[in-house]
């Protein structure tokens, strides 16, 4: 009943059954007898994507997956979890004093889209719920580690604009990801003589703080994060982590599915989930990957699983050659769900049969009917009928998310084990 088993990217397998009616049996079997290191199962019409914790777990499961013997069972499909479409501001806990208050921007500044993100949701693919999480997971993790937080702490994700907030207690903060100007404003009372009488007058003092390094902010001070000068997404971590209600075990905002906290608005207030650290040992770190202005960004990928949809008997890798043989431009429609690309020479589909809906993996290079590719990012759909020509390696996914509209992209096939360049075949 197993038709084929294909490797997908570095750490996943796509198991295809002969008939669609065998799909539920495969899901049941893998749920009851999971492979070592199995993280998530995502069903398609005739396929199941098995996502693993490590590459060696996926490799160890390759042969056993091909030998699976399934037994059909009667029963109903599991129901989808009931989740709220969004959180109202009134649901935020109010029993403690807020530590962070979001402020209006200075006139004429373009506000960024600000979301709350943690590592995302795991294990709900079978119910149609994706992982979400930060677009640039490397930068979000770096922000937390700079200030002594666990990797799971919730942070602010700021996209393509400015952000301004007031701190109501002494805190340690860090900003990572896109290169942005950072400025702290303090109001001080200075004595002024008026008619022989000294009166207090408020004056403002500003100071700049570095990115990718922890810094102190004191009660009443205002942090201003300017628009990005390089990259798209920046991450603001606060020691102790943001306290927000969790949905399906995560505080991550999924804007496509409308799951998790609502986008951050002016006058929103946040408390801390844990105690703020007073010991921060890392002074500064190197930036997470960012595109270089004026240069093409190379995204490494692992070919497959549907290369056969774009090849012929004489040129089996025709689609891969077209993918690698030209530059692609990042389009304005890109966002948290996908990096949308356009090139002069579309990737022609040679197999006319429609592809049944198959599970998607983050980094999947999907090819539309028009022959233009897109790279699945944090909020990608759980399944798609667009054939996947390859999967961008995990090491380059954060860089892909930071590419602005108009940037140039090139693809390079690599070995999934060594990440060394290989010839598209």
XYZ file of C-alpha atoms in Angstrom:
425
model
C 0.000 0.000 0.000
C 3.068 2.283 0.165
C 3.696 3.656 -3.315
C 6.862 5.672 -2.669
C 8.927 7.414 0.005
C 10.698 10.651 -0.968
C 13.104 12.797 0.989
C 11.935 16.391 1.449
C 14.631 18.919 2.321
C 16.980 17.884 5.089
C 14.751 16.373 7.779
C 11.432 15.176 6.368
C 9.943 12.280 4.395
C 6.959 12.318 2.046
C 5.231 8.923 2.163
C 2.809 8.275 -0.695
C 0.144 5.545 -0.621
C -1.268 3.755 -3.654
C -4.874 4.785 -3.011
C -6.322 7.770 -1.161
C -8.360 5.401 1.050
C -5.088 4.149 2.570
C -4.166 7.630 3.832
C -6.105 7.423 7.130
C -4.531 4.012 7.841
C -1.066 5.493 7.343
C -1.862 8.414 9.646
C -3.193 6.055 12.312
C -0.159 3.803 12.067
C 2.327 6.669 12.360
C 0.387 8.219 15.237
C 0.363 4.959 17.209
C 3.847 3.793 16.215
C 5.888 6.932 15.561
C 9.401 6.837 14.173
C 12.248 7.906 16.436
C 12.530 11.705 16.381
C 9.146 12.186 14.685
C 7.910 15.748 15.306
C 4.783 16.183 13.222
C 2.503 14.483 10.698
C 0.757 16.436 7.954
C -1.644 14.530 5.698
C -2.341 15.241 2.035
C -4.806 13.501 -0.267
C -2.454 10.581 -0.987
C 0.620 11.536 1.011
C 1.777 12.116 4.586
C 4.678 14.418 5.394
C 6.696 13.209 8.390
C 8.808 15.957 9.937
C 11.759 14.828 12.096
C 13.853 16.448 14.811
C 17.210 15.591 13.190
C 18.432 14.531 9.773
C 19.738 11.207 11.099
C 16.229 10.382 12.366
C 14.810 10.951 8.867
C 17.557 8.835 7.333
C 16.971 5.994 9.804
C 13.240 5.984 8.981
C 13.710 5.877 5.187
C 13.918 2.104 4.705
C 11.352 1.163 7.417
C 8.888 3.610 5.819
C 9.139 1.783 2.492
C 8.351 -1.538 4.201
C 5.320 -0.353 6.172
C 2.357 -2.759 6.180
C -0.910 -0.967 6.806
C -4.188 -2.332 8.072
C -7.358 -0.462 7.171
C -9.491 0.458 10.162
C -12.929 1.910 10.471
C -13.435 5.124 12.390
C -13.970 8.815 12.025
C -11.342 11.387 11.281
C -10.146 13.469 14.243
C -11.993 16.749 14.571
C -10.173 20.031 14.169
C -9.346 21.848 17.397
C -11.614 24.715 18.335
C -9.486 27.852 18.374
C -10.448 31.516 18.692
C -10.010 33.676 15.580
C -8.199 36.349 17.524
C -7.675 37.710 21.031
C -9.428 40.807 22.231
C -7.243 43.257 24.142
C -9.421 42.745 27.211
C -8.279 39.141 27.508
C -4.787 40.149 28.445
C -4.051 39.538 32.157
C -4.571 42.657 34.225
C -3.812 41.447 37.735
C -0.242 42.837 37.670
C 1.104 46.184 36.572
C 2.109 46.331 32.915
C 5.811 46.664 32.147
C 5.532 47.761 28.503
C 3.208 50.346 26.935
C 3.020 50.818 23.157
C 3.120 54.502 22.150
C 2.081 56.397 18.996
C 4.822 57.132 16.485
C 6.269 60.509 15.657
C 4.419 62.316 12.843
C 5.034 61.097 9.276
C 6.710 57.869 10.387
C 5.471 54.646 8.822
C 4.431 52.158 11.531
C 5.727 48.633 11.287
C 3.482 45.589 11.505
C 4.195 44.359 15.037
C 3.349 40.822 16.162
C 4.097 38.712 19.205
C 6.072 35.581 18.334
C 7.515 32.576 20.133
C 8.940 29.422 18.456
C 5.473 28.413 17.210
C 3.090 25.437 17.366
C 4.194 21.842 17.003
C 2.134 18.728 16.392
C -1.065 20.220 14.925
C -0.378 19.701 11.237
C -2.917 16.877 11.005
C -5.595 19.349 12.134
C -4.574 21.917 9.527
C -2.741 24.216 11.946
C 0.750 25.295 10.861
C 3.714 26.124 13.054
C 3.932 29.908 12.373
C 6.529 31.463 14.714
C 9.015 34.206 13.784
C 9.810 34.842 10.125
C 13.515 35.006 11.049
C 13.810 32.368 13.766
C 17.606 32.844 14.102
C 17.226 36.530 14.990
C 14.375 35.856 17.446
C 16.463 33.227 19.223
C 19.437 35.569 19.320
C 17.359 38.335 20.933
C 16.324 36.000 23.752
C 19.802 34.601 24.362
C 21.359 38.058 24.592
C 19.183 38.927 27.595
C 19.158 35.587 29.400
C 15.727 34.368 28.245
C 14.879 30.829 27.270
C 14.455 30.310 23.505
C 10.710 29.835 24.076
C 10.157 33.374 25.436
C 7.785 35.595 23.442
C 9.273 38.621 21.660
C 8.053 41.475 19.461
C 8.489 41.025 15.692
C 8.588 44.379 13.847
C 8.171 44.317 10.055
C 9.140 47.152 7.685
C 8.486 50.171 9.863
C 8.997 51.996 13.145
C 7.931 51.044 16.690
C 7.844 53.048 19.915
C 7.196 51.933 23.503
C 7.606 53.041 27.104
C 9.138 50.866 29.842
C 7.520 51.054 33.262
C 10.260 49.258 35.205
C 14.002 48.771 34.901
C 14.534 46.206 32.131
C 17.199 44.651 29.924
C 16.364 44.636 26.208
C 17.973 43.536 22.956
C 17.090 44.154 19.296
C 18.269 41.788 16.554
C 17.506 40.941 12.927
C 17.207 43.834 10.468
C 19.555 46.782 10.930
C 17.501 49.534 12.584
C 18.347 52.780 14.439
C 17.713 52.550 18.196
C 17.220 55.577 20.406
C 16.136 55.971 24.040
C 14.495 59.179 25.269
C 14.569 60.229 28.919
C 12.586 63.097 30.445
C 14.450 64.936 33.197
C 13.389 67.725 35.495
C 15.824 70.644 35.281
C 15.617 73.720 37.542
C 14.805 76.958 35.676
C 14.770 80.459 37.216
C 11.605 82.439 36.574
C 11.194 85.846 38.239
C 13.755 84.924 40.868
C 11.999 81.664 41.646
C 13.368 78.263 40.652
C 10.843 75.954 39.017
C 11.242 72.451 37.552
C 10.992 72.125 33.781
C 10.979 68.855 31.902
C 13.677 68.426 29.278
C 14.356 65.507 26.977
C 17.677 63.712 26.649
C 18.326 61.018 24.060
C 20.950 58.337 23.702
C 21.618 55.736 21.030
C 21.987 52.057 21.876
C 23.573 49.279 19.810
C 21.790 46.463 18.025
C 22.573 42.820 18.827
C 23.676 43.723 22.349
C 21.828 43.928 25.688
C 21.046 47.403 27.036
C 19.310 48.851 30.071
C 16.100 50.870 29.967
C 14.848 52.602 33.115
C 11.293 53.425 34.296
C 9.593 56.044 32.151
C 12.135 55.884 29.337
C 10.937 55.499 25.743
C 12.580 53.208 23.196
C 12.240 54.219 19.567
C 13.010 51.621 16.858
C 13.340 53.218 13.441
C 12.514 51.667 10.062
C 14.944 49.014 8.752
C 17.990 50.168 6.812
C 18.847 46.599 5.804
C 16.586 43.565 6.043
C 12.846 43.384 6.815
C 12.180 41.899 10.278
C 13.627 43.036 13.611
C 13.052 41.393 16.998
C 12.760 43.086 20.374
C 13.332 40.836 23.370
C 12.705 41.910 26.966
C 14.303 40.033 29.846
C 11.554 37.912 31.411
C 9.651 37.502 28.123
C 6.253 38.920 27.155
C 3.200 37.471 28.872
C 0.388 36.764 26.396
C -2.315 34.069 26.346
C -1.281 30.881 24.547
C -3.325 29.179 21.838
C -2.576 25.492 21.261
C 0.482 25.805 23.469
C 1.995 28.861 21.757
C 1.877 32.648 21.993
C 2.782 32.950 18.304
C 0.582 35.079 16.052
C -0.467 33.375 12.815
C -2.006 36.181 10.754
C -3.128 33.870 7.933
C -5.023 31.479 10.186
C -5.968 34.283 12.632
C -4.681 32.272 15.590
C -2.901 33.794 18.568
C -2.609 37.344 19.913
C -3.944 40.147 17.736
C -1.384 42.415 16.034
C 0.073 44.943 18.474
C -1.701 48.326 18.585
C -1.027 51.721 20.161
C -1.852 51.769 23.907
C -1.481 47.985 24.264
C 0.170 47.038 27.556
C 2.194 43.908 28.301
C 3.427 42.236 31.439
C 6.402 39.899 31.830
C 5.979 36.122 31.848
C 8.946 35.572 34.199
C 11.462 37.343 36.373
C 13.798 39.705 34.572
C 17.444 38.658 34.531
C 20.066 40.876 36.143
C 23.030 38.844 34.840
C 23.741 39.136 31.136
C 27.119 37.848 30.040
C 27.175 38.444 26.280
C 28.119 41.993 25.328
C 27.454 41.757 21.598
C 27.245 39.170 18.843
C 27.582 38.965 15.070
C 24.440 39.704 13.049
C 22.233 36.895 11.873
C 22.267 36.570 8.045
C 21.103 39.667 6.168
C 21.052 40.389 2.418
C 23.829 42.569 1.003
C 22.385 45.566 -0.890
C 23.158 45.474 -4.609
C 24.219 41.820 -4.567
C 22.267 38.708 -5.519
C 21.407 36.520 -2.516
C 22.142 32.827 -3.040
C 19.646 30.446 -1.424
C 20.843 26.854 -1.109
C 18.279 24.127 -1.645
C 17.822 20.358 -1.787
C 16.133 19.208 -5.035
C 12.800 17.348 -4.895
C 10.386 15.814 -4.218
C 8.519 16.678 -7.483
C 11.349 17.318 -9.945
C 9.635 14.921 -12.386
C 6.846 17.470 -12.961
C 9.325 19.774 -14.716
C 11.527 17.410 -16.726
C 11.514 15.237 -19.815
C 13.102 11.932 -20.736
C 15.977 13.750 -22.411
C 16.275 16.512 -19.826
C 15.156 15.127 -16.477
C 16.487 18.160 -14.590
C 15.162 20.819 -16.974
C 13.173 22.503 -14.211
C 16.174 22.613 -11.855
C 18.361 24.042 -14.612
C 15.841 26.825 -15.244
C 15.561 27.497 -11.490
C 19.342 27.881 -11.123
C 20.099 29.394 -14.513
C 18.601 32.851 -14.000
C 18.140 35.563 -11.374
C 14.750 35.930 -9.664
C 13.310 39.164 -8.298
C 11.520 39.355 -4.937
C 8.026 40.738 -5.500
C 6.033 43.157 -3.332
C 3.480 40.434 -2.507
C 6.018 38.618 -0.331
C 5.368 38.305 3.411
C 5.270 35.918 6.312
C 3.613 33.189 4.207
C 5.959 33.132 1.201
C 8.810 34.764 -0.669
C 7.186 35.477 -4.038
C 9.609 35.504 -6.981
C 9.471 36.393 -10.662
C 11.874 35.686 -13.512
C 12.075 36.185 -17.255
C 12.114 32.465 -18.121
C 9.227 30.618 -16.395
C 9.728 27.037 -15.212
C 7.670 24.962 -17.614
C 5.627 22.086 -16.268
C 5.934 18.954 -18.438
C 3.593 16.615 -16.559
C -0.048 17.493 -17.315
C -1.625 15.373 -14.565
C -2.912 17.470 -11.650
C -1.089 17.028 -8.360
C -3.314 15.990 -5.435
C -2.950 18.297 -2.434
C 0.315 17.492 -0.636
C 1.758 18.667 2.674
C 4.161 21.614 2.584
C 7.379 22.128 4.491
C 8.887 25.506 5.372
C 11.359 26.364 2.640
C 9.472 24.474 -0.083
C 10.012 25.977 -3.546
C 6.544 25.782 -5.086
C 5.992 26.498 -8.770
C 2.737 28.143 -9.830
C 0.814 27.431 -13.045
C 2.473 30.514 -14.566
C 5.892 28.973 -13.935
C 7.008 31.435 -11.235
C 8.442 30.036 -7.975
C 7.764 30.987 -4.368
C 9.466 29.894 -1.148
C 7.200 28.821 1.732
C 7.937 30.773 4.926
C 6.600 30.882 8.504
C 2.863 31.048 7.712
C 2.847 28.778 4.660
C -0.346 26.798 3.968
C -0.351 23.297 5.428
C -0.977 21.698 2.002
C -0.717 22.773 -1.637
C -1.447 21.454 -5.144
C 1.605 23.264 -6.550
C 4.508 20.849 -7.194
C 7.591 21.360 -5.013
C 10.784 21.564 -7.065
C 13.099 21.760 -4.042
C 13.392 22.856 -0.419
C 15.613 25.717 0.802
C 17.931 24.453 3.543
C 17.141 25.441 7.110
C 20.388 27.419 7.362
C 19.146 29.878 4.690
C 15.503 30.288 5.737
C 16.147 33.283 7.994
C 18.055 34.987 5.189
C 15.166 34.311 2.784
C 12.714 35.999 5.170
C 14.881 39.148 5.350
C 14.858 39.757 1.569
C 13.018 43.000 0.669
C 10.975 43.591 -2.486
C 13.233 44.170 -5.472
C 16.086 42.016 -4.142
C 17.723 39.539 -6.526
C 17.820 35.822 -5.700
C 19.719 32.897 -7.175
C 19.404 29.227 -6.225
C 22.147 26.646 -5.696
C 21.485 22.913 -5.275
C 23.422 21.375 -2.360
C 23.946 18.019 -0.727
C 21.561 17.761 2.263
C 24.281 16.257 4.459
C 27.304 18.445 3.744
C 25.578 21.502 2.181
C 28.245 21.366 -0.501
C 27.218 22.545 -3.968
C 26.060 19.838 -6.386
C 25.033 19.890 -10.002
C 21.257 19.945 -10.544
C 20.381 16.596 -12.037
